[in-house]
Short mmCIF file of C-alpha atoms in Angstrom, two decimals:
data_model
loop_
_atom_site.label_atom_id
_atom_site.label_comp_id
_atom_site.label_asym_id
_atom_site.label_seq_id
_atom_site.Cartn_x
_atom_site.Cartn_y
_atom_site.Cartn_z
CA UNK A 1 1.44 19.91 -11.45
CA UNK A 2 -1.13 17.29 -10.30
CA UNK A 3 -1.18 14.13 -11.68
CA UNK A 4 -4.52 14.83 -11.80
CA UNK A 5 -4.94 18.32 -12.35
CA UNK A 6 -8.67 18.05 -14.30
CA UNK A 7 -10.23 16.04 -11.13
CA UNK A 8 -13.38 17.15 -9.56
CA UNK A 9 -13.50 16.12 -6.87
CA UNK A 10 -11.15 13.07 -4.64
CA UNK A 11 -11.17 9.98 -4.77
CA UNK A 12 -10.31 7.58 -1.76
CA UNK A 13 -7.00 4.92 -2.83
CA UNK A 14 -8.33 2.18 -1.92
CA UNK A 15 -6.18 -1.06 -1.26
CA UNK A 16 -6.95 -4.62 -1.69
CA UNK A 17 -5.76 -6.89 1.03
CA UNK A 18 -3.86 -9.09 1.68
CA UNK A 19 -2.77 -11.83 4.12
CA UNK A 20 0.47 -10.20 6.47
CA UNK A 21 1.30 -14.07 7.86
CA UNK A 22 1.92 -14.90 4.21
CA UNK A 23 4.38 -18.52 3.96
CA UNK A 24 7.81 -17.73 2.81
CA UNK A 25 7.91 -17.98 -0.99
CA UNK A 26 8.11 -16.71 -4.26
CA UNK A 27 4.74 -14.85 -4.66
CA UNK A 28 4.60 -13.17 -9.03
CA UNK A 29 1.18 -11.61 -9.07
CA UNK A 30 0.86 -9.64 -5.93
CA UNK A 31 0.59 -5.33 -6.41
CA UNK A 32 2.58 -3.09 -5.46
CA UNK A 33 -0.09 -2.18 -2.85
CA UNK A 34 -0.07 -5.83 -1.23
CA UNK A 35 3.49 -6.07 -0.72
CA UNK A 36 3.49 -2.83 1.27
CA UNK A 37 0.92 -4.23 3.60
CA UNK A 38 3.13 -7.21 4.50
CA UNK A 39 4.18 -7.25 7.94
CA UNK A 40 7.44 -7.82 7.49
CA UNK A 41 11.14 -6.24 7.24
CA UNK A 42 12.74 -5.19 4.10
CA UNK A 43 15.75 -3.46 2.88
CA UNK A 44 14.12 0.27 2.86
CA UNK A 45 13.18 -1.00 7.31
CA UNK A 46 16.89 -1.41 6.73
CA UNK A 47 17.95 2.04 5.89
CA UNK A 48 15.85 3.75 8.29
CA UNK A 49 16.85 1.79 11.22
CA UNK A 50 20.31 2.70 9.44
CA UNK A 51 18.83 5.63 10.58
CA UNK A 52 17.29 5.68 14.04
CA UNK A 53 15.28 2.90 15.54
CA UNK A 54 12.56 5.18 15.45
CA UNK A 55 12.57 6.48 12.23
CA UNK A 56 11.76 2.83 11.48
CA UNK A 57 8.97 2.38 13.92
CA UNK A 58 7.69 5.76 12.68
CA UNK A 59 7.57 3.88 8.96
CA UNK A 60 6.43 0.49 10.01
CA UNK A 61 3.52 -1.68 9.99
CA UNK A 62 3.64 -1.54 14.58
CA UNK A 63 2.89 2.44 14.19
CA UNK A 64 -0.72 2.29 14.77
CA UNK A 65 -1.04 5.61 13.29
CA UNK A 66 0.69 4.47 9.94
CA UNK A 67 -2.26 4.34 7.92
CA UNK A 68 -3.43 7.57 8.28
CA UNK A 69 -0.10 9.20 7.62
CA UNK A 70 0.14 7.33 4.34
CA UNK A 71 -0.63 10.04 1.21
CA UNK A 72 -0.43 7.79 -2.18
CA UNK A 73 1.66 10.78 -3.37
CA UNK A 74 1.22 11.97 -7.92
CA UNK A 75 4.76 10.90 -7.46
CA UNK A 76 4.70 7.63 -6.37
CA UNK A 77 1.69 6.98 -8.93
CA UNK A 78 4.34 8.42 -11.78
CA UNK A 79 6.42 6.02 -10.49
CA UNK A 80 4.39 3.03 -10.57
CA UNK A 81 3.47 4.13 -14.12
CA UNK A 82 7.15 3.90 -15.26
CA UNK A 83 7.65 1.03 -14.11
CA UNK A 84 4.63 -1.03 -15.09
CA UNK A 85 5.63 1.00 -18.55
CA UNK A 86 9.14 -0.64 -18.80
CA UNK A 87 9.08 -3.24 -17.13
CA UNK A 88 5.20 -4.64 -17.60
CA UNK A 89 4.35 -2.84 -21.00
CA UNK A 90 1.38 -5.20 -20.99
CA UNK A 91 -0.49 -3.79 -18.34
CA UNK A 92 0.20 -0.49 -18.57
CA UNK A 93 -3.17 -0.01 -20.92
CA UNK A 94 -5.38 -1.51 -17.88
CA UNK A 95 -3.82 0.09 -14.80
CA UNK A 96 -2.44 3.30 -16.06
CA UNK A 97 -4.33 6.08 -18.71
CA UNK A 98 -3.50 9.64 -20.23
CA UNK A 99 -5.66 12.10 -19.42
CA UNK A 100 -7.37 14.64 -22.24
CA UNK A 101 -4.88 16.92 -23.27
CA UNK A 102 -7.31 20.03 -23.34
CA UNK A 103 -4.46 22.50 -24.22
CA UNK A 104 -6.13 20.61 -27.87
CA UNK A 105 -8.98 22.43 -27.47
CA UNK A 106 -10.85 25.44 -28.99
CA UNK A 107 -13.12 27.33 -27.14
CA UNK A 108 -11.80 26.05 -23.54
CA UNK A 109 -14.21 26.71 -20.97
CA UNK A 110 -12.33 25.53 -17.28
CA UNK A 111 -14.11 26.95 -14.16
CA UNK A 112 -17.76 27.00 -12.54
CA UNK A 113 -17.07 30.67 -12.39
CA UNK A 114 -15.65 31.24 -16.33
CA UNK A 115 -19.25 29.98 -17.25
CA UNK A 116 -21.17 32.04 -15.15
CA UNK A 117 -19.43 35.29 -16.68
CA UNK A 118 -20.31 34.03 -20.25
CA UNK A 119 -24.24 33.69 -19.10
CA UNK A 120 -24.62 37.09 -17.82
CA UNK A 121 -23.01 38.07 -21.07
CA UNK A 122 -25.39 36.51 -22.95
CA UNK A 123 -28.70 37.77 -20.77
CA UNK A 124 -28.99 34.46 -18.67
CA UNK A 125 -29.89 33.87 -15.39
CA UNK A 126 -26.57 32.50 -14.29
CA UNK A 127 -27.48 29.77 -11.83
CA UNK A 128 -30.66 28.13 -11.43
CA UNK A 129 -32.18 26.30 -7.98
CA UNK A 130 -31.02 23.12 -8.09
CA UNK A 131 -28.12 23.39 -11.14
CA UNK A 132 -24.87 21.49 -11.16
CA UNK A 133 -21.46 23.21 -12.67
CA UNK A 134 -22.50 20.96 -15.52
CA UNK A 135 -25.41 21.45 -16.42
CA UNK A 136 -24.45 24.65 -15.91
CA UNK A 137 -21.90 23.91 -18.74
CA UNK A 138 -24.37 22.18 -20.77
CA UNK A 139 -26.85 24.85 -20.71
CA UNK A 140 -24.52 27.08 -22.82
CA UNK A 141 -23.55 24.70 -24.42
CA UNK A 142 -26.88 25.06 -25.80
CA UNK A 143 -27.20 28.94 -26.45
CA UNK A 144 -22.69 29.51 -27.56
CA UNK A 145 -21.87 25.34 -29.01
CA UNK A 146 -18.67 27.36 -30.08
CA UNK A 147 -17.49 26.28 -26.81
CA UNK A 148 -16.21 23.66 -25.42
CA UNK A 149 -15.92 23.20 -21.09
CA UNK A 150 -13.50 20.65 -19.63
CA UNK A 151 -15.75 19.46 -16.62
CA UNK A 152 -18.01 17.83 -19.83
CA UNK A 153 -14.82 17.02 -21.86
CA UNK A 154 -13.05 15.04 -18.44
CA UNK A 155 -16.68 13.77 -17.63
CA UNK A 156 -17.39 11.85 -20.83
CA UNK A 157 -13.79 11.13 -20.88
CA UNK A 158 -14.21 8.76 -17.27
CA UNK A 159 -17.49 7.34 -18.40
CA UNK A 160 -14.77 5.79 -20.79
CA UNK A 161 -12.71 4.00 -17.49
CA UNK A 162 -12.67 1.05 -16.10
CA UNK A 163 -10.83 1.05 -13.48
CA UNK A 164 -7.45 2.76 -14.70
CA UNK A 165 -5.37 5.31 -12.58
CA UNK A 166 -5.16 8.63 -14.61
CA UNK A 167 -2.21 10.17 -15.82
CA UNK A 168 -1.46 14.29 -16.89
CA UNK A 169 -0.81 14.10 -20.13
CA UNK A 170 2.39 15.92 -20.34
CA UNK A 171 3.62 12.85 -18.46
CA UNK A 172 1.59 10.40 -20.27
CA UNK A 173 3.35 11.72 -22.83
CA UNK A 174 6.65 11.90 -21.55
CA UNK A 175 5.97 7.05 -20.07
CA UNK A 176 5.34 7.33 -23.81
CA UNK A 177 8.48 8.98 -25.34
CA UNK A 178 10.15 7.25 -22.86
CA UNK A 179 9.54 4.25 -23.58
CA UNK A 180 10.55 5.02 -26.98
CA UNK A 181 13.65 5.69 -25.89
CA UNK A 182 15.08 2.69 -24.48
CA UNK A 183 13.65 0.37 -27.44
CA UNK A 184 15.73 2.93 -29.74
CA UNK A 185 18.36 0.79 -27.67
CA UNK A 186 19.18 -2.38 -27.60
CA UNK A 187 21.56 -2.77 -25.09
CA UNK A 188 19.29 -0.58 -22.70
CA UNK A 189 15.94 -2.84 -23.93
CA UNK A 190 17.31 -6.08 -23.76
CA UNK A 191 17.97 -5.38 -19.98
CA UNK A 192 14.90 -4.57 -19.38
CA UNK A 193 13.00 -7.03 -20.99
CA UNK A 194 12.39 -10.99 -20.12
CA UNK A 195 12.34 -12.68 -17.07
CA UNK A 196 9.69 -11.90 -14.82
CA UNK A 197 8.42 -8.43 -13.15
CA UNK A 198 7.49 -7.13 -9.66
CA UNK A 199 8.47 -10.54 -7.93
CA UNK A 200 8.20 -10.91 -4.38
CA UNK A 201 10.36 -12.78 -2.30
CA UNK A 202 9.33 -13.49 1.10
CA UNK A 203 11.92 -15.37 4.35
CA UNK A 204 13.18 -16.19 6.95
CA UNK A 205 16.86 -14.98 7.96
CA UNK A 206 18.35 -17.78 8.93
CA UNK A 207 20.97 -16.38 11.28
CA UNK A 208 18.21 -13.44 12.79
CA UNK A 209 15.24 -15.21 12.93
CA UNK A 210 13.80 -11.51 11.49
CA UNK A 211 10.88 -12.24 8.88
CA UNK A 212 11.74 -10.48 5.39
CA UNK A 213 10.58 -9.24 1.70
CA UNK A 214 11.44 -7.94 -0.91
CA UNK A 215 9.92 -6.90 -3.97
CA UNK A 216 12.75 -7.32 -7.50
CA UNK A 217 12.07 -5.05 -10.36
CA UNK A 218 12.97 -7.36 -12.97
CA UNK A 219 14.14 -11.21 -12.33
CA UNK A 220 15.88 -12.73 -14.91
CA UNK A 221 18.03 -15.99 -14.46
CA UNK A 222 21.40 -14.02 -15.38
CA UNK A 223 20.63 -11.06 -13.29
CA UNK A 224 18.09 -8.18 -11.42
CA UNK A 225 17.17 -4.70 -12.51
CA UNK A 226 16.78 -2.06 -10.26
CA UNK A 227 14.76 0.79 -12.46
CA UNK A 228 15.77 3.90 -10.46
CA UNK A 229 14.67 7.49 -11.75
CA UNK A 230 17.03 10.76 -10.77
CA UNK A 231 17.54 14.57 -10.79
CA UNK A 232 20.14 16.49 -11.41
CA UNK A 233 19.29 19.80 -9.84
CA UNK A 234 23.01 21.03 -8.77
CA UNK A 235 23.99 19.96 -12.29
CA UNK A 236 26.96 17.91 -11.55
CA UNK A 237 28.41 15.09 -13.84
CA UNK A 238 26.34 13.13 -14.77
CA UNK A 239 28.29 10.24 -13.23
CA UNK A 240 28.95 11.52 -10.30
CA UNK A 241 25.46 12.12 -9.40
CA UNK A 242 24.28 8.56 -10.09
CA UNK A 243 26.90 7.02 -7.78
CA UNK A 244 26.24 9.27 -5.25
CA UNK A 245 22.48 8.71 -5.34
CA UNK A 246 24.29 5.05 -4.75
CA UNK A 247 26.03 6.30 -1.77
CA UNK A 248 23.38 8.97 -0.26
CA UNK A 249 19.69 6.97 -0.76
CA UNK A 250 21.96 3.90 0.61
CA UNK A 251 20.65 1.74 -2.99
CA UNK A 252 23.36 -0.51 -2.37
CA UNK A 253 21.88 -1.94 0.47
CA UNK A 254 18.54 -1.89 -1.23
CA UNK A 255 20.67 -4.38 -4.14
CA UNK A 256 22.75 -6.33 -1.34
CA UNK A 257 19.39 -7.05 0.16
CA UNK A 258 17.67 -8.07 -3.12
CA UNK A 259 20.87 -10.19 -3.67
CA UNK A 260 20.37 -11.87 -0.02
CA UNK A 261 16.62 -12.89 -1.05
CA UNK A 262 17.49 -14.83 -4.42
CA UNK A 263 20.39 -16.23 -2.84
CA UNK A 264 17.05 -17.61 -0.30
CA UNK A 265 15.43 -19.33 -2.48
CA UNK A 266 18.15 -21.68 -2.82
CA UNK A 267 19.22 -22.12 0.56
CA UNK A 268 15.86 -22.44 1.69
CA UNK A 269 14.73 -24.61 -0.72
CA UNK A 270 11.56 -21.60 -1.34
CA UNK A 271 8.77 -22.71 -3.75
CA UNK A 272 6.22 -20.57 -5.84
CA UNK A 273 3.27 -19.91 -3.57
CA UNK A 274 0.65 -18.38 -5.94
CA UNK A 275 -0.94 -18.41 -9.54
CA UNK A 276 -0.28 -17.55 -12.36
CA UNK A 277 -2.69 -15.61 -14.71
CA UNK A 278 -4.07 -16.65 -17.92
CA UNK A 279 -7.33 -16.53 -20.45
CA UNK A 280 -6.80 -20.88 -20.31
CA UNK A 281 -5.54 -23.46 -18.70
CA UNK A 282 -2.57 -23.77 -21.58
CA UNK A 283 -1.74 -19.63 -20.89
CA UNK A 284 -1.75 -20.23 -17.04
CA UNK A 285 0.64 -24.04 -18.11
CA UNK A 286 2.97 -21.92 -19.99
CA UNK A 287 3.65 -19.74 -17.17
CA UNK A 288 4.16 -21.70 -14.50
CA UNK A 289 6.55 -23.61 -16.69
CA UNK A 290 8.59 -20.70 -17.16
CA UNK A 291 8.36 -19.36 -13.33
CA UNK A 292 9.70 -22.58 -12.27
CA UNK A 293 12.01 -22.55 -14.84
CA UNK A 294 13.31 -19.20 -13.35
CA UNK A 295 13.33 -20.63 -10.03
CA UNK A 296 15.23 -23.44 -11.01
CA UNK A 297 18.25 -21.57 -12.78
CA UNK A 298 17.98 -19.43 -10.06
CA UNK A 299 18.34 -22.07 -7.33
CA UNK A 300 21.24 -24.00 -9.87
CA UNK A 301 23.89 -21.22 -9.65
CA UNK A 302 26.94 -21.12 -7.82
CA UNK A 303 27.71 -17.16 -7.55
CA UNK A 304 26.23 -14.48 -6.17
CA UNK A 305 23.10 -12.97 -9.46
CA UNK A 306 24.43 -9.85 -10.78
CA UNK A 307 22.61 -6.34 -9.84
CA UNK A 308 22.17 -3.69 -12.23
CA UNK A 309 20.22 -0.47 -12.01
CA UNK A 310 19.06 0.96 -14.23
CA UNK A 311 19.27 5.63 -13.79
CA UNK A 312 16.46 7.43 -15.71
CA UNK A 313 17.14 11.13 -15.86
CA UNK A 314 13.61 13.12 -14.70
CA UNK A 315 12.00 15.79 -17.03
CA UNK A 316 12.37 14.62 -20.48
CA UNK A 317 16.59 14.51 -20.55
CA UNK A 318 17.10 11.27 -22.21
CA UNK A 319 19.90 10.01 -19.91
CA UNK A 320 19.24 5.96 -19.85
CA UNK A 321 22.21 4.98 -17.83
CA UNK A 322 22.61 1.01 -16.94
CA UNK A 323 25.41 -0.13 -14.45
CA UNK A 324 26.17 -3.45 -13.26
CA UNK A 325 27.15 -2.83 -9.06
CA UNK A 326 29.58 -4.84 -8.83
CA UNK A 327 29.13 -6.58 -5.27
CA UNK A 328 30.97 -9.40 -6.18
CA UNK A 329 34.21 -9.91 -8.35
CA UNK A 330 36.16 -12.27 -10.54
CA UNK A 331 40.39 -12.49 -9.55
CA UNK A 332 42.36 -9.94 -10.55
CA UNK A 333 43.03 -10.39 -14.26
CA UNK A 334 40.24 -12.47 -15.28
CA UNK A 335 38.20 -11.89 -18.38
CA UNK A 336 34.77 -13.86 -17.16
CA UNK A 337 33.26 -12.79 -20.63
CA UNK A 338 35.72 -14.31 -22.60
CA UNK A 339 36.01 -17.36 -20.99
CA UNK A 340 32.36 -17.96 -19.87
CA UNK A 341 33.81 -17.86 -16.28
CA UNK A 342 30.73 -18.63 -14.27
CA UNK A 343 30.65 -21.78 -16.83
CA UNK A 344 34.22 -23.03 -15.37
CA UNK A 345 32.79 -22.45 -12.04
CA UNK A 346 35.07 -19.36 -11.22
CA UNK A 347 34.77 -18.01 -7.43
CA UNK A 348 33.75 -14.70 -6.75
CA UNK A 349 34.47 -12.39 -4.06
CA UNK A 350 32.89 -9.83 -2.60
CA UNK A 351 33.31 -6.15 -3.00
CA UNK A 352 34.23 -3.72 -0.40
CA UNK A 353 30.52 -2.15 -1.29
CA UNK A 354 29.03 -5.37 -0.72
CA UNK A 355 31.24 -5.78 2.77
CA UNK A 356 30.32 -2.54 3.40
CA UNK A 357 26.84 -3.62 2.86
CA UNK A 358 26.79 -6.29 4.48
CA UNK A 359 27.89 -4.80 7.53
CA UNK A 360 25.36 -2.60 7.89
CA UNK A 361 22.40 -5.10 7.20
CA UNK A 362 23.95 -6.80 10.27
CA UNK A 363 24.18 -3.89 12.26
CA UNK A 364 20.33 -3.09 11.38
CA UNK A 365 18.53 -6.78 11.94
CA UNK A 366 20.78 -6.52 14.99
CA UNK A 367 18.97 -3.27 16.13
CA UNK A 368 16.16 -4.66 14.94
CA UNK A 369 15.86 -7.19 17.18
CA UNK A 370 17.21 -5.55 20.32
CA UNK A 371 14.13 -3.08 20.03
CA UNK A 372 11.71 -6.20 19.55
CA UNK A 373 13.48 -7.18 22.13
CA UNK A 374 13.36 -4.70 24.90
CA UNK A 375 9.64 -2.61 23.40
CA UNK A 376 8.02 -5.98 21.46
CA UNK A 377 5.92 -5.01 18.98
CA UNK A 378 2.84 -2.88 20.78
CA UNK A 379 5.14 0.31 21.96
CA UNK A 380 6.73 2.93 20.19
CA UNK A 381 10.06 2.52 19.75
CA UNK A 382 12.49 4.91 21.21
CA UNK A 383 16.30 5.64 20.87
CA UNK A 384 18.65 3.48 23.12
CA UNK A 385 20.81 6.39 23.87
CA UNK A 386 18.35 9.46 24.88
CA UNK A 387 20.72 10.38 27.41
CA UNK A 388 23.93 11.03 26.76
CA UNK A 389 27.10 12.55 26.86
CA UNK A 390 28.24 15.03 23.02
CA UNK A 391 32.39 15.65 23.62
CA UNK A 392 34.94 16.33 20.59
CA UNK A 393 35.42 13.02 19.02
CA UNK A 394 31.47 13.23 17.94
CA UNK A 395 33.13 16.30 15.28
CA UNK A 396 34.47 16.04 12.48
CA UNK A 397 39.00 16.99 12.57
CA UNK A 398 38.38 19.99 10.38
CA UNK A 399 35.07 21.04 12.74
CA UNK A 400 38.01 21.43 15.43
CA UNK A 401 41.00 22.07 13.29
CA UNK A 402 41.60 25.94 14.26
CA UNK A 403 42.00 24.95 18.35
CA UNK A 404 45.26 24.35 18.96
CA UNK A 405 46.47 20.15 20.44
#
């Protein structure tokens, strides 16, 4: 069901303009739309490149048809509403609002054809010259005040809006319920609060020279957090489901890219590049101090920032699962919590999962640079091996296991 089930007509989604050539640095106040307009390589670009070079190109800023193909779907809008609700609850009411729940109205008429039918029953003219559907509903309301009309309810409600995005009532109720569930679980609540939300990091990769970007859901001095919603249509054990999400959706790659981005703050001495929001100079100054304190704390780290995934199951199922993605680990036998390993400067080592991510990231960047050298930014990017052989070695052993060798 559409988030906009009460819409009378579609309104084009306006994307704010943003300079595609923003300088390297840390940006705390970019909108999601502004971030996606920045023409840089990212974690999603890397994962698309690993599928194929043409797959990346088709979804990139270099595809002249991409803007026409982009679709701000209901799922994306709902995802942004959840991100705002969980990580920036103070902004939720100004950005999103739940539409009226029409199921609570008695004697509700939901369509113009139903209005016309009622008018006919009353011996009235069904449609008058120059009369709109809302005018007909108002005419029927004058004759039969007991009726409620969806078009009037929604129209009057929309007049009260101040630019918020509408969310269908059942999804809005679910957001409120999920928020309460998070607040009811202190370990989860502590993880998703504090620090700063939706932080953009822009940098130039010192190894490949590629201009990069990343957007961190929640950035704190002691960890970063990424929100992932999931469905379990196959009804597998939940733990197996979220592990497969990490594997097959490439979340381990994304989290490693974010870890790289955060490390670049110190390595490249990145600065805060935008001014904080606030209504008074004192508020602005306080936020700016908090931002600079966070950046200073990240620059002082000697180990990679821990990566946390927060999984939330869809469909009202109260599965709230926080998992630290172990991209690094301490030496065997070390209990970092009991001895304060970071305080003791005990070095971590990269896990196999981290090393796999690094291999794939390097491969994708190499492919990107090769394609840029061959095709440039203004031509279509094709596969490097459009014509090739396909033989026994390309198939899994189980596929050929009936054949004697």
